[in-house]
Amino acid sequence: MPARKHFFTSESVGEGHPDKVCDQISDAILDDVLRQDPYGRVACETYVTMGLLVVGGEITTTGYVDVHNLCRKVLEDIGYTHPKYGFDYHTCAIINTIHSQSPDISQGVDKGGAGDQGFMVGYACKETEELMPLPIMLSHKLVARCAQVRREGILKYLGPDCKSQVTVEYHDGVVKRIDSVVIACQHTEEVLDQTGQMITKKARQEIIDQVGMPIIKKYADKQTKFYVNETGKFLIGGPQSDTGMTGRKIVVDTYGGVAAPGGGAFSGKDPTKVDRSAAYMARYVAKNIVAAGLAEKCLIHVAYVIGKAEPLAVMVDTFGTSKYSETQLIKLINDNFDLTPRGMIKTLDLLRPIYKKTACYGHFGRTEAEFSWENTDKAVTLKKQAGKL
């Protein structure tokens, strides 16, 4: 019987993409609060358009954030340092409309309850070393590579804005090959051809050779297709070409569409907001279940109501890859993981200023020390306990 073949696509966007500019600024503000006041409350949103950046939301803290200078520093670090990129950290206008958190919310959070209602999702699978779906991991690595070759001067004509997309071919649910790769890189005029409407063939090939192939060569074959700046050129990028807002890339931030995202975005929210802390905890639980060998794939779904500590519901789906029932797995979860806001914050040490780093290249599948929810320290215990069920 021939293998069942299907294709799956995920995308990512780089640090200079307008939405990611906003995520980084919101999380940089959160980090600055947490450095001074670990118990500060932050729900910070950012909006960016041509020549203008607006920061708003609710912050209650004993510290002080110099919002204007912090925003300019983030923009400088990203690379918006010259008018040729269409946005310049020196000259852009910044408007600050932040106010304090509602006392109606605070009275529920102060006693340990969730900072909002909603549902959160965690997922893990054995497709990659990171226990993540391959399409989203490769997409993240492509835009990270774009930033690397730009910062190191390997391709000096690249600008801060970029996007990627990877389509993976599966046979019977197993990765077979990469079918196509999309790379869109902002660039300067120096690589336009004589018509001024297209980047040169040489520049296209350099982007494939320096950005694409180092990331996907393990899975590519002669039939793998590359699409590089398919409109012809990408001179106008960043906030000059598109508005950006915090929280608009939740599929990019999570599992690339393989698992449904939860109901809320992450960036700019302190960990009393379960949109963030419970999504991290759900990933931690799912990853440890897969790392323990209890399932090949695992999805965790949790739900909360504002002001109440315990989750309203916990669901587990292993897609037929586990010999254990949902009831058995939920017992293991309840015995080993504290899913209250205070429990999640303590377990994952979430009151640290670690969040700006999460704002690009995905919140999951990361190896840096800050990403405590990627640890698999519960796997051995889960395996032992499961053996007694």
XYZ file of C-alpha atoms in Angstrom:
389
model
C 0.000 0.000 0.000
C 1.549 3.354 -0.993
C 2.476 5.804 1.751
C -0.071 8.461 2.611
C 1.525 11.733 1.556
C 0.659 15.192 2.861
C 2.272 18.626 3.042
C 2.375 21.057 5.940
C 3.531 24.675 5.949
C 4.623 27.005 8.746
C 6.008 30.524 8.641
C 8.127 32.792 10.812
C 9.054 36.471 10.776
C 12.306 38.161 11.752
C 13.159 40.685 14.420
C 12.640 43.623 12.064
C 9.104 42.635 11.075
C 6.698 45.318 12.405
C 4.716 42.898 14.573
C 7.920 41.517 16.081
C 9.242 45.027 16.684
C 6.150 45.561 18.830
C 6.511 42.237 20.656
C 10.135 43.037 21.508
C 9.321 46.493 22.828
C 6.429 45.204 24.949
C 8.622 42.467 26.429
C 11.560 44.839 26.940
C 9.263 47.054 29.025
C 8.096 43.995 30.982
C 11.714 42.999 31.646
C 12.583 46.490 32.849
C 9.713 46.359 35.337
C 10.690 42.889 36.595
C 14.323 43.939 37.093
C 13.157 46.575 39.553
C 9.968 45.015 40.874
C 9.445 41.245 40.421
C 5.830 41.611 41.498
C 4.998 44.419 39.082
C 1.891 43.958 36.944
C 2.308 44.527 33.227
C -0.044 44.323 30.267
C 1.768 46.361 27.646
C 0.799 46.809 23.991
C 2.782 48.481 21.210
C 1.691 49.801 17.824
C 4.051 50.927 15.078
C 3.543 52.552 11.683
C 5.499 54.871 9.403
C 7.564 57.144 11.643
C 5.444 56.525 14.744
C 5.484 54.147 17.711
C 2.710 54.088 20.335
C 3.016 52.261 23.663
C -0.064 51.681 25.805
C -1.578 49.344 28.348
C -1.613 48.904 32.096
C 1.428 48.819 34.390
C 1.466 48.878 38.191
C 4.987 48.898 39.681
C 7.226 50.458 42.292
C 9.890 50.925 39.602
C 10.264 53.475 36.826
C 10.550 52.713 33.110
C 12.034 55.297 30.757
C 9.745 54.224 27.933
C 11.083 56.580 25.267
C 14.745 55.671 25.686
C 13.963 51.971 26.091
C 11.990 51.933 22.831
C 14.793 53.663 20.952
C 17.337 51.186 22.349
C 15.265 48.216 21.159
C 14.904 49.749 17.687
C 18.652 50.377 17.556
C 19.413 46.786 18.585
C 17.080 45.458 15.894
C 18.888 47.486 13.244
C 16.618 50.407 12.395
C 19.572 52.776 12.497
C 19.336 54.596 9.156
C 16.610 56.232 7.049
C 17.447 53.829 4.201
C 15.533 51.144 6.122
C 12.407 53.323 6.231
C 12.414 53.645 10.014
C 15.072 55.260 12.192
C 15.385 54.977 15.955
C 16.847 58.494 16.107
C 13.888 60.275 14.568
C 10.698 58.218 14.981
C 7.974 59.721 17.167
C 7.060 57.829 20.364
C 3.797 58.247 22.272
C 3.368 56.757 25.765
C -0.212 56.112 26.941
C 0.455 53.613 29.769
C -1.723 53.697 32.904
C -2.137 51.474 35.985
C -3.860 48.082 36.188
C -7.559 48.046 37.057
C -8.143 47.438 40.801
C -11.022 45.141 39.828
C -8.484 42.784 38.258
C -5.904 43.246 41.012
C -8.193 42.085 43.800
C -8.516 38.673 42.160
C -4.855 38.333 41.221
C -3.530 39.420 44.633
C -5.022 36.332 46.274
C -3.372 34.017 43.746
C -6.106 33.794 41.138
C -5.630 33.840 37.384
C -5.271 37.277 35.820
C -7.836 36.502 33.141
C -10.110 33.847 31.730
C -9.153 31.785 28.701
C -7.690 28.547 27.422
C -4.035 27.706 26.786
C -2.374 24.980 24.744
C 0.917 23.121 25.018
C 2.292 20.672 22.469
C 5.306 18.431 21.905
C 6.269 15.795 19.350
C 9.312 13.773 18.334
C 9.930 15.381 14.935
C 12.981 17.349 16.092
C 15.558 17.330 18.874
C 13.629 20.196 20.431
C 10.462 18.042 20.444
C 8.793 20.531 18.128
C 7.189 20.335 14.669
C 9.836 20.596 11.944
C 8.189 23.272 9.724
C 8.087 25.938 12.436
C 11.567 25.120 13.755
C 13.114 25.491 10.299
C 11.162 28.685 9.649
C 12.500 30.210 12.878
C 16.039 29.138 12.063
C 15.828 30.726 8.610
C 14.900 34.175 9.914
C 17.475 33.854 12.691
C 20.046 33.066 10.011
C 18.929 36.163 8.064
C 19.707 38.276 11.117
C 23.043 36.541 11.590
C 24.322 37.110 8.059
C 23.143 40.732 8.232
C 24.777 41.449 11.584
C 28.024 39.709 10.657
C 28.228 41.555 7.352
C 28.139 38.363 5.280
C 25.374 39.902 3.152
C 25.806 43.614 3.802
C 22.818 44.646 1.701
C 20.187 43.013 3.940
C 17.811 45.127 6.037
C 16.130 44.211 9.347
C 12.769 43.010 7.973
C 12.393 39.417 6.787
C 9.991 36.484 6.622
C 10.301 32.770 5.963
C 8.051 29.830 5.167
C 8.757 26.106 4.924
C 6.599 23.371 3.422
C 7.469 19.854 4.587
C 6.388 16.673 2.839
C 5.299 13.836 5.127
C 4.824 10.158 4.309
C 2.548 8.352 6.767
C 3.092 11.197 9.199
C 6.900 10.987 9.039
C 9.084 13.783 7.642
C 10.281 12.872 4.145
C 11.703 16.041 2.604
C 11.321 19.791 2.226
C 9.129 20.667 -0.718
C 9.567 24.447 -0.739
C 11.258 27.318 1.079
C 10.137 30.948 0.995
C 12.548 33.704 2.030
C 11.693 37.392 1.876
C 14.584 39.654 2.879
C 14.574 43.425 2.958
C 17.557 44.804 1.042
C 19.147 48.024 -0.125
C 19.310 49.385 -3.687
C 22.807 48.083 -4.343
C 21.527 44.634 -5.378
C 18.908 45.826 -7.873
C 19.479 44.956 -11.523
C 19.595 47.521 -14.326
C 15.806 47.756 -14.507
C 15.600 48.772 -10.846
C 12.628 46.411 -10.414
C 14.356 43.139 -9.504
C 17.179 41.998 -7.285
C 19.995 40.420 -9.255
C 20.229 36.676 -9.825
C 23.519 36.804 -7.950
C 21.840 38.259 -4.850
C 19.047 35.674 -4.997
C 21.590 32.873 -5.138
C 23.587 34.389 -2.288
C 20.478 34.435 -0.109
C 19.807 30.783 -0.961
C 23.419 29.799 -0.315
C 23.998 31.859 2.832
C 20.543 31.776 4.442
C 18.557 28.854 3.029
C 20.914 25.953 2.514
C 22.766 26.074 5.857
C 19.415 25.545 7.577
C 17.537 23.109 5.351
C 20.279 21.127 3.572
C 19.648 18.013 5.687
C 16.113 17.749 4.307
C 16.454 19.301 0.850
C 16.740 17.472 -2.470
C 17.016 18.450 -6.120
C 13.282 19.075 -6.315
C 13.158 21.471 -3.336
C 11.922 24.845 -4.568
C 13.198 28.225 -3.341
C 11.185 31.406 -3.584
C 13.275 34.485 -2.789
C 11.693 37.966 -2.794
C 9.083 36.850 -5.288
C 7.732 40.339 -6.015
C 11.150 41.148 -7.432
C 12.426 43.502 -4.762
C 11.949 44.278 -1.074
C 13.323 47.788 -0.594
C 10.469 49.170 1.502
C 10.131 47.142 4.682
C 9.457 47.385 8.381
C 7.021 49.999 9.703
C 7.329 52.011 6.499
C 5.595 49.244 4.570
C 3.251 47.755 7.164
C 1.802 48.513 10.578
C 2.724 46.313 13.509
C 1.001 45.380 16.765
C 1.894 43.321 19.806
C 0.456 39.827 19.783
C -0.452 39.427 16.101
C 1.878 36.477 15.509
C 0.578 33.908 17.997
C 0.798 31.027 15.507
C 4.405 31.974 14.741
C 5.040 32.224 18.487
C 3.682 28.745 19.219
C 3.622 25.648 16.992
C 3.245 26.976 13.465
C -0.334 25.771 13.128
C 0.333 22.111 13.935
C -1.425 22.646 17.255
C -4.028 25.335 17.713
C -2.756 28.320 19.706
C -4.489 29.399 22.877
C -6.855 32.322 23.029
C -4.331 35.018 23.946
C -0.942 36.395 22.960
C 2.126 36.363 25.213
C 4.303 39.434 24.770
C 3.973 42.336 27.171
C 2.163 40.276 29.826
C 3.567 39.454 33.252
C 3.212 35.812 34.377
C 0.102 36.387 36.510
C -1.584 36.452 33.105
C -2.255 32.791 32.394
C -2.239 33.530 28.666
C 1.501 33.407 29.112
C 2.337 31.349 32.210
C -0.166 28.558 31.527
C 0.916 28.290 27.881
C 4.492 27.873 29.076
C 3.418 25.337 31.701
C 1.338 23.386 29.195
C 4.379 23.137 26.916
C 6.475 21.998 29.908
C 3.955 19.265 30.716
C 3.589 18.101 27.114
C 7.334 18.069 26.512
C 8.021 16.023 29.620
C 5.354 13.486 28.694
C 6.940 13.029 25.267
C 10.491 13.040 26.684
C 9.425 10.326 29.134
C 8.383 8.117 26.217
C 4.732 8.111 27.275
C 3.592 9.392 23.850
C 4.984 10.317 20.436
C 2.824 13.451 20.368
C 1.073 15.233 23.185
C -1.300 18.188 23.359
C -2.282 19.743 26.687
C -5.331 22.036 26.881
C -6.075 23.987 30.076
C -8.718 26.589 30.903
C -8.996 29.250 33.615
C -11.433 31.828 34.980
C -10.267 35.193 36.299
C -9.677 35.278 40.051
C -9.647 31.478 40.521
C -6.380 29.604 40.998
C -7.197 26.059 39.925
C -7.839 25.414 36.220
C -11.414 24.793 35.190
C -10.406 21.926 32.917
C -7.385 19.932 31.801
C -7.408 17.859 28.613
C -4.740 15.575 27.135
C -4.631 14.304 23.553
C -1.849 11.959 22.397
C -3.334 11.331 18.926
C -3.313 7.580 19.408
C 0.430 7.472 20.137
C 0.229 6.471 23.821
C -0.716 3.261 25.589
C -1.964 5.318 28.519
C -5.491 6.671 28.779
C -6.304 10.347 29.181
C -7.446 9.608 32.741
C -4.090 8.028 33.578
C -2.123 10.895 32.042
C -4.198 13.526 33.821
C -3.498 11.741 37.113
C 0.233 11.934 36.363
C -0.129 15.630 35.563
C -2.058 16.383 38.756
C 0.479 14.440 40.831
C 3.518 16.187 39.375
C 2.586 19.670 38.148
C 1.068 22.623 40.007
C -1.194 24.373 37.494
C -2.171 27.313 39.703
C -0.701 30.712 38.724
C 1.544 30.794 41.804
C 2.584 27.187 41.226
C 3.469 27.777 37.588
C 5.380 30.962 38.405
C 7.370 29.143 41.102
C 8.031 25.985 39.077
C 9.259 27.845 36.011
C 10.825 30.798 37.864
C 8.825 33.277 35.800
C 9.453 36.475 37.764
C 12.813 36.978 36.041
C 13.480 39.587 33.316
C 13.728 36.937 30.588
C 10.998 37.904 28.171
C 12.529 40.077 25.457
C 14.458 37.030 24.257
C 11.167 35.144 23.792
C 9.729 37.823 21.487
C 11.544 36.534 18.375
C 12.119 33.059 16.931
C 9.365 31.363 18.936
C 8.579 30.875 22.603
C 9.099 27.111 22.363
C 11.805 24.777 21.137
C 14.544 27.034 22.523
C 17.734 25.877 24.242
C 18.731 29.069 26.092
C 18.827 28.899 29.896
C 16.015 31.437 30.272
C 13.502 29.034 28.728
C 12.795 26.970 31.852
C 9.621 25.492 30.345
C 11.824 23.623 27.867
C 13.428 21.552 30.634
C 12.653 17.828 30.720
C 13.528 17.343 34.383
C 10.213 15.607 35.124
C 10.604 12.931 32.457
C 12.315 10.303 34.621
C 9.739 10.667 37.404
C 6.834 10.493 34.967
C 8.236 7.332 33.391
C 8.648 5.634 36.765
C 5.179 6.574 37.941
C 3.604 5.527 34.652
C 5.157 2.105 35.055
C 3.079 1.621 38.196
C -0.266 2.535 36.642
